Coordinates of C-alpha atoms in Angstrom, one line a residue:
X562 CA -34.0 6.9 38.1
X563 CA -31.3 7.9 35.8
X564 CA -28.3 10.4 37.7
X565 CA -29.2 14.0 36.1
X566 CA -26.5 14.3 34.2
X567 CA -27.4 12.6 31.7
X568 CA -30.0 14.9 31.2
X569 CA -28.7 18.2 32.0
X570 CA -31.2 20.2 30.1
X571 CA -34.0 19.4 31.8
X572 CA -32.5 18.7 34.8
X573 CA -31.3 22.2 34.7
X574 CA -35.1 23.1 34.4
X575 CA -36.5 20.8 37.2
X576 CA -33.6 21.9 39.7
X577 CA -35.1 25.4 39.3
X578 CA -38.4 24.8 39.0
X579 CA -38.2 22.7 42.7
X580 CA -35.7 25.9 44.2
X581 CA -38.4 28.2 42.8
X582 CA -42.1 26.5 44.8
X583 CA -39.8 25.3 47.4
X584 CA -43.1 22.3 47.8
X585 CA -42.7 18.8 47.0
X586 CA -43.7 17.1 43.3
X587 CA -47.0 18.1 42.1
X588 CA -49.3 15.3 40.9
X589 CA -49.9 14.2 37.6
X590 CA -51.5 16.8 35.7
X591 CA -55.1 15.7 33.9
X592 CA -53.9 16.5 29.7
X593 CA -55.9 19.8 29.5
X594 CA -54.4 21.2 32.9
X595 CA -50.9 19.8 31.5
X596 CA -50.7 21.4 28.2
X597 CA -52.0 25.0 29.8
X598 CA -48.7 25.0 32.4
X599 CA -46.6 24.5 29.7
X600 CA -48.5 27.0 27.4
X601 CA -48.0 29.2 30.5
X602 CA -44.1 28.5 30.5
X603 CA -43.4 28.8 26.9
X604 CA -45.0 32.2 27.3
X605 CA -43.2 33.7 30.2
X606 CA -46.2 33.4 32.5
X607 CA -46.0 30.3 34.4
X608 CA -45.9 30.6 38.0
X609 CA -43.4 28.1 40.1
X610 CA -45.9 25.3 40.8
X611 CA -46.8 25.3 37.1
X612 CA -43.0 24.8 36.3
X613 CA -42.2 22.6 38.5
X614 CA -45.4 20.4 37.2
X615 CA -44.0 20.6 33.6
X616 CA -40.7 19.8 34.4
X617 CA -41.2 17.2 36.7
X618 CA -44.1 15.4 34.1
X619 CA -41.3 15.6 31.3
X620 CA -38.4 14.0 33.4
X621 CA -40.9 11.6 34.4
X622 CA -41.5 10.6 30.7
X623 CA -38.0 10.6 29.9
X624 CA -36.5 8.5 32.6
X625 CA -39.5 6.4 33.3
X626 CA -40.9 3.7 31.3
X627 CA -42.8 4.4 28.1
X628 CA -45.5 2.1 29.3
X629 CA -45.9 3.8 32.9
X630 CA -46.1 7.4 31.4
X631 CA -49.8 9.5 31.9
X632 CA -51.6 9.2 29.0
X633 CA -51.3 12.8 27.6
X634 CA -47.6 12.1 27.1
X635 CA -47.7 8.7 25.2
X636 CA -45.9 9.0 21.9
X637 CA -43.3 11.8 23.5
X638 CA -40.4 11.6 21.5
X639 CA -36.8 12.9 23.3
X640 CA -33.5 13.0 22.1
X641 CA -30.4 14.9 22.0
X642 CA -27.6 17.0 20.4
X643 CA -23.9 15.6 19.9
X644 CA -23.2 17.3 23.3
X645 CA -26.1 16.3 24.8
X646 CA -26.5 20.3 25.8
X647 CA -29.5 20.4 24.2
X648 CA -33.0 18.1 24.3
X649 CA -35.5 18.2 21.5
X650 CA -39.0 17.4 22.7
X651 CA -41.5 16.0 20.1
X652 CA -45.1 15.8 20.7
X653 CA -47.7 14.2 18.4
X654 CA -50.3 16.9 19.4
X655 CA -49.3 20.4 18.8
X656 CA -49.4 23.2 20.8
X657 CA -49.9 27.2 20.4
X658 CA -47.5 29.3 21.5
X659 CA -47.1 33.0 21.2
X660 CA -50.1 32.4 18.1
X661 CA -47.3 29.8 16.3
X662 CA -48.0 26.1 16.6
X663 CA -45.7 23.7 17.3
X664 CA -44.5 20.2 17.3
X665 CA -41.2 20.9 19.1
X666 CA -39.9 22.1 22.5
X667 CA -36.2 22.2 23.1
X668 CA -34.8 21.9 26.4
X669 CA -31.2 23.4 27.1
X670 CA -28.8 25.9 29.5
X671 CA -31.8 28.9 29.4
X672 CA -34.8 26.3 29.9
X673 CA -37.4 25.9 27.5
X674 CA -38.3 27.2 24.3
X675 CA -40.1 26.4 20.6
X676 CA -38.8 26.9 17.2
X677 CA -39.3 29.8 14.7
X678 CA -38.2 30.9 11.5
X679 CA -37.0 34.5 10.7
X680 CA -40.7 35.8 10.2
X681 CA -42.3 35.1 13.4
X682 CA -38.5 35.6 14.5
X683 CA -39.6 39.0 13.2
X684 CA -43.1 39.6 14.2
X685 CA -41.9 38.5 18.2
X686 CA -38.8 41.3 18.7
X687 CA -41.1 43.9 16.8
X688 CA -44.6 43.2 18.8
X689 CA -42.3 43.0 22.0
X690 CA -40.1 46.2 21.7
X691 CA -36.8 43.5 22.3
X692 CA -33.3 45.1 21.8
X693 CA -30.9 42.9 19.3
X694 CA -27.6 41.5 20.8
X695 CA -25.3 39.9 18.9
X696 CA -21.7 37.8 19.1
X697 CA -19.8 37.0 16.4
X698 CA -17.5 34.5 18.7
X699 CA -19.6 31.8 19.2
X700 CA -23.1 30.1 19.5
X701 CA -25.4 32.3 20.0
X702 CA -24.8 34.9 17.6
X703 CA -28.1 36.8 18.5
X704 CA -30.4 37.5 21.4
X705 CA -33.2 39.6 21.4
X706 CA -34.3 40.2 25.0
X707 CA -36.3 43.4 26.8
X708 CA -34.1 46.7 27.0
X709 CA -34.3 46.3 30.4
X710 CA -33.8 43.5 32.4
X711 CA -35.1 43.4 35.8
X712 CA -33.3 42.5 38.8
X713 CA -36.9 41.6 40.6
X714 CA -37.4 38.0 41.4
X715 CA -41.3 38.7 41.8
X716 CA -41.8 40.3 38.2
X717 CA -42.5 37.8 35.6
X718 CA -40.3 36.2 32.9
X719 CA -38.2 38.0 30.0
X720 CA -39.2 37.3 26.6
X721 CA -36.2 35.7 25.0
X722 CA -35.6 35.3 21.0
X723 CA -32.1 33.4 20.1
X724 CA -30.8 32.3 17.2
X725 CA -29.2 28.7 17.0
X726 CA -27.0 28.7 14.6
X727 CA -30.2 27.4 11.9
X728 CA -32.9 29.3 13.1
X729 CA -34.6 30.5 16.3
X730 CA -36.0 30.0 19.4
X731 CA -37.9 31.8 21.6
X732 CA -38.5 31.0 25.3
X733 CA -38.0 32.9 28.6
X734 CA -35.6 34.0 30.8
X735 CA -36.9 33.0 34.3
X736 CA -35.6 34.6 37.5
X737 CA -34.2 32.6 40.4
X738 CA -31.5 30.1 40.7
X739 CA -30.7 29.5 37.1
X740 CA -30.6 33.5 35.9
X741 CA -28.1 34.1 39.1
X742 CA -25.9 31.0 38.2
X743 CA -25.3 32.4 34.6
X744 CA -22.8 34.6 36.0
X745 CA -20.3 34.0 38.1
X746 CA -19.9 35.2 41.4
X747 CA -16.4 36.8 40.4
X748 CA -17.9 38.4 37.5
X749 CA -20.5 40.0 38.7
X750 CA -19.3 43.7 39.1
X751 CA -18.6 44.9 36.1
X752 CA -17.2 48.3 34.7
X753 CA -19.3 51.5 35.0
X754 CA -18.7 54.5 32.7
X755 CA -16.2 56.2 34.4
X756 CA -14.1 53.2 34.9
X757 CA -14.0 52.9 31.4
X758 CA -13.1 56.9 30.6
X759 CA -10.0 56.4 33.7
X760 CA -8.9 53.2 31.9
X761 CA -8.9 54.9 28.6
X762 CA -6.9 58.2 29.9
X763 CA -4.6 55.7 31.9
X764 CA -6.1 56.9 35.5
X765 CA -7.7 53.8 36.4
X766 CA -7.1 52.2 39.7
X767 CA -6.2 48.7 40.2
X768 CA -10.1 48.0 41.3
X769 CA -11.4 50.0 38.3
X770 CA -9.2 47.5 36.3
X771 CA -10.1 44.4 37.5
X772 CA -13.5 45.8 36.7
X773 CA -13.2 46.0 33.4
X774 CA -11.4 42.9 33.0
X775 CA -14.8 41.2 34.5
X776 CA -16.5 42.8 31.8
X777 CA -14.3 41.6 29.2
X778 CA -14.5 38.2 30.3
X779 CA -18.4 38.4 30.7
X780 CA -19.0 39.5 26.9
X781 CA -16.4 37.0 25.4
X782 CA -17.3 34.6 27.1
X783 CA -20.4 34.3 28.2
X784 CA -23.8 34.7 26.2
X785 CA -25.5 37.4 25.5
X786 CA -27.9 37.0 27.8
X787 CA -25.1 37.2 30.6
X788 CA -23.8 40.6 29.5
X789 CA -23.6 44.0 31.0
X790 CA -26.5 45.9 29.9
X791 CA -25.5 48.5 28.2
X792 CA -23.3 45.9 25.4
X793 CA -24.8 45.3 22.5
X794 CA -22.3 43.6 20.2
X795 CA -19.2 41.8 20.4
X796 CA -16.6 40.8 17.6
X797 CA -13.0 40.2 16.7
X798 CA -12.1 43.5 14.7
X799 CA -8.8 44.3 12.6
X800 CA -7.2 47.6 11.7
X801 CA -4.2 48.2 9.5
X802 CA -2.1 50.3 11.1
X803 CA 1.5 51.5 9.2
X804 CA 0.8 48.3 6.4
X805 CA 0.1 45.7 9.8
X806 CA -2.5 44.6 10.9
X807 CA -3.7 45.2 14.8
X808 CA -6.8 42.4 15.6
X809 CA -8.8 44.0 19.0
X810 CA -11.6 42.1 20.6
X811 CA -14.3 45.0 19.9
X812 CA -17.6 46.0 22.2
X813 CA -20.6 48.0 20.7
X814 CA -22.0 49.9 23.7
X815 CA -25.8 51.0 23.8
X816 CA -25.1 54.3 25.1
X817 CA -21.4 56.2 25.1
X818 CA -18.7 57.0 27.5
X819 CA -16.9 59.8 27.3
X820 CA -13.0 60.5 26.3
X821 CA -11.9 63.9 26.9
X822 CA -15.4 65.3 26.3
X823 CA -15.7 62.8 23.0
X824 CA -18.2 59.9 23.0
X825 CA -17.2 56.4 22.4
X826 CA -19.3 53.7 21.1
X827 CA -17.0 51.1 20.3
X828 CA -14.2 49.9 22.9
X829 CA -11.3 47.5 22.3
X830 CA -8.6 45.4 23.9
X831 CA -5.4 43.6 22.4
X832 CA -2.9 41.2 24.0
X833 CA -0.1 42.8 25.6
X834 CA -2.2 45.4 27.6
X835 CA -3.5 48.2 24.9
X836 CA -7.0 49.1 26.0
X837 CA -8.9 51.8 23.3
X838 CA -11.6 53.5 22.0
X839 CA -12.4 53.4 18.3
X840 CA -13.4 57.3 17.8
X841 CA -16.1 56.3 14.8
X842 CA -16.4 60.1 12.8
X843 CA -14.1 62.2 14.8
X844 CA -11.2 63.5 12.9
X845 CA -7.6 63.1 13.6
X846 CA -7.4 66.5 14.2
X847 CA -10.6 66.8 16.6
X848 CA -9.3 63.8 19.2
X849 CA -5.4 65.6 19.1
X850 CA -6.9 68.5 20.4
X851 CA -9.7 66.8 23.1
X852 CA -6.6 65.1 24.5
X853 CA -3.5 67.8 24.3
X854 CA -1.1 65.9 22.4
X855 CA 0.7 67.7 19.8
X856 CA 4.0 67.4 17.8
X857 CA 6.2 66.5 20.8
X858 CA 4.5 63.6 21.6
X859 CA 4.3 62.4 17.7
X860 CA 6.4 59.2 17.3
X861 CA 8.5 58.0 14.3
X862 CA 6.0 55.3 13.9
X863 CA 3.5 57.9 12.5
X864 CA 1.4 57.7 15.7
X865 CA 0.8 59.9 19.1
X866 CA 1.9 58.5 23.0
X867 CA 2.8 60.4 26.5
X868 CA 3.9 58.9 29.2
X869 CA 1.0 59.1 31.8
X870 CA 2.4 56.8 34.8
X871 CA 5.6 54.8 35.5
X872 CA 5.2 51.8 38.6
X873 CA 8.3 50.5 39.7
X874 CA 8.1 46.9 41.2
X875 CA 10.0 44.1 41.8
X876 CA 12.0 43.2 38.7
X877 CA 10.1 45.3 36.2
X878 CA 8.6 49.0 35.6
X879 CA 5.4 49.0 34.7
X880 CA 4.4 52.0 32.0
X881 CA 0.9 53.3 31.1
X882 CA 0.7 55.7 28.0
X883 CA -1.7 57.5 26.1
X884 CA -2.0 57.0 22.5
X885 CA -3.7 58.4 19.4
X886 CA -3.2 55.7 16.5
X887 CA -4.6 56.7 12.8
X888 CA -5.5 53.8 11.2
X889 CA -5.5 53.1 7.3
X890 CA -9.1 52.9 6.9
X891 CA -9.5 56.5 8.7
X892 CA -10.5 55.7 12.0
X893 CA -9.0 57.0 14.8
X894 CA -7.4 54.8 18.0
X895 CA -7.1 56.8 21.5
X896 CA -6.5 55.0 24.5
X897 CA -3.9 53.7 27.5
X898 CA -0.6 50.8 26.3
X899 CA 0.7 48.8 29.2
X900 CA 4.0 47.6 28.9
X901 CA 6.2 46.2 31.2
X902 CA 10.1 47.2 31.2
X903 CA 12.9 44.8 33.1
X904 CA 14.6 46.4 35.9
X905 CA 18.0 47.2 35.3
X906 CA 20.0 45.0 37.7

């Protein structure tokens, strides 16, 4: 047998599948029982024998011999991406899944899935009540996935649509090994509302920071389906500010956090330690007033700061201070600037 990483897809698939019914290899399936498990698995329904039986039947075929394969999967066609991330599985036969048939499984990071084109795309997230995620950084742009995802290994499978970079797929989102492997261990706690609203007003603690810098990490790097639930969009976002231009990685949030008694929907981060809220419809006037600063605290630059804390350390002070930026569009900026000032020797 070939090692399995020359095959990661679907050895991705069978290494769960095998955690998952903790039993040895089932036998060969008869066709009928066959094309039923991996009905069942397309179609978030398949219990842990049933995917271990698909998965093991398919790395069979591909490793094994094309004489010495069952006869239901004669003709099998396999083959890869440039990256060999991703497997497409031909079949001679189709299949129905989710009332769309088929000639095409594809195997990659997530497990299996079919193809679909932007109706049944359509008719899936609107029969399903699935919530849109998107990225604009990379591959995929969009997930469609329940609103909310359970933690409960003994509940059955998400319904997963994703787009890939042509069209979509949609497959399922399996708990067990693989769902708690998507994120890393370091990542895993992520920011809750009033970390954000400290971070924002400069209050945060060093804990509630490396929070939020987990969360940052998660939803610009990671996909979708790997995010904090209540983020629903990521993109790279400019505003001029004084005839420049200021680029902030920006997050769409499902439901607001609050600034001074103001929602926020849209948060955003620059190099150089600014952290801020985009205030959407709020006027100028309206956030000055939520958060106290007035014409003493107006800068030269055209925009609003005070001083909130000042860290001394080795070598450097560290400052944190509150800002209100208007921005040429007409939005409104308010959150914390880090910046870090050399001791005097």
């Amino acid at each position: 047998m070939m090692p399995l990483r020359f095959f990661p897809p679907l050895a991705a698939a069978a290494a769960v599948a095998v955690s998952m019914a903790g039993a040895p290899p089932v036998q060969a399936n008869t066709a009928a029982s066959f094309q039923r498990d991996l009905v069942a698995l397309l179609e978030c329904r398949a219990s842990p024998a049933a995917m271990q039986a698909v998965t093991t039947a398919l790395r069979g075929a591909r490793y094994g011999a094309p004489q010495e394969r069952p006869a239901h999967l004669q003709g099998w066609g396999f083959s890869g991406d440039g990256d060999d991330t991703t497997t497409f599985i031909d079949m001679p036969d189709a299949l129905t899944v989710h009332g769309i048939t088929t000639h095409r499984v594809v195997a990659d990071d997530m497990g299996f899935s079919i193809p679909v084109d932007a109706g049944q795309r359509a008719r899936i997230v609107s029969g399903n009540g699935l919530r849109l995620r998107s990225s604009s950084l990379r591959e995929p742009f969009q997930v469609w996935s329940p609103p909310e995802p359970s933690g409960d290994a003994s509940l059955p499978a998400a319904l997963v649509v994703r787009s890939d970079g042509e069209g979509f797929r949609v497959g399922c989102d399996y708990p067990g090994p693989m769902r708690e492997a998507r994120v890393p261990l370091r990542l895993r706690e992520t920011a809750s509302a009033s970390d954000v609203g400290a971070a924002l007003e400069c209050r945060a603690d060093d804990a509630a920071m490396q929070r939020i810098a987990n969360t940052w990490e998660r939803v610009s790097e990671l996909s979708p389906v790997a995010w904090p639930d209540n983020v629903s969009a990521v993109a790279e976002r400019e505003y001029g500010v004084g005839g420049q231009t200021m680029s902030l990685l920006a997050v769409t949030l499902d439901h607001p956090v609050m600034l001074q008694g103001l929602p926020v929907q849209s948060l955003g981060i620059a190099q150089g330690g600014y952290f801020a809220a985009d205030m959407g419809d709020a006027p100028l006037k309206a956030v000055l007033d939520a958060t106290r600063l007035g014409g003493a605290d107006r800068q030269v630059e055209g925009y609003w700061m005070r001083e909130a804390t000042r860290e001394a350390s080795s070598g450097y002070t560290r400052v944190r201070a509150f800002s209100v930026i208007p921005t040429d569009s007409g939005a409104v900026l308010a959150g914390c600037m880090t910046s870090e000032v050399r001791s005097a020797d």
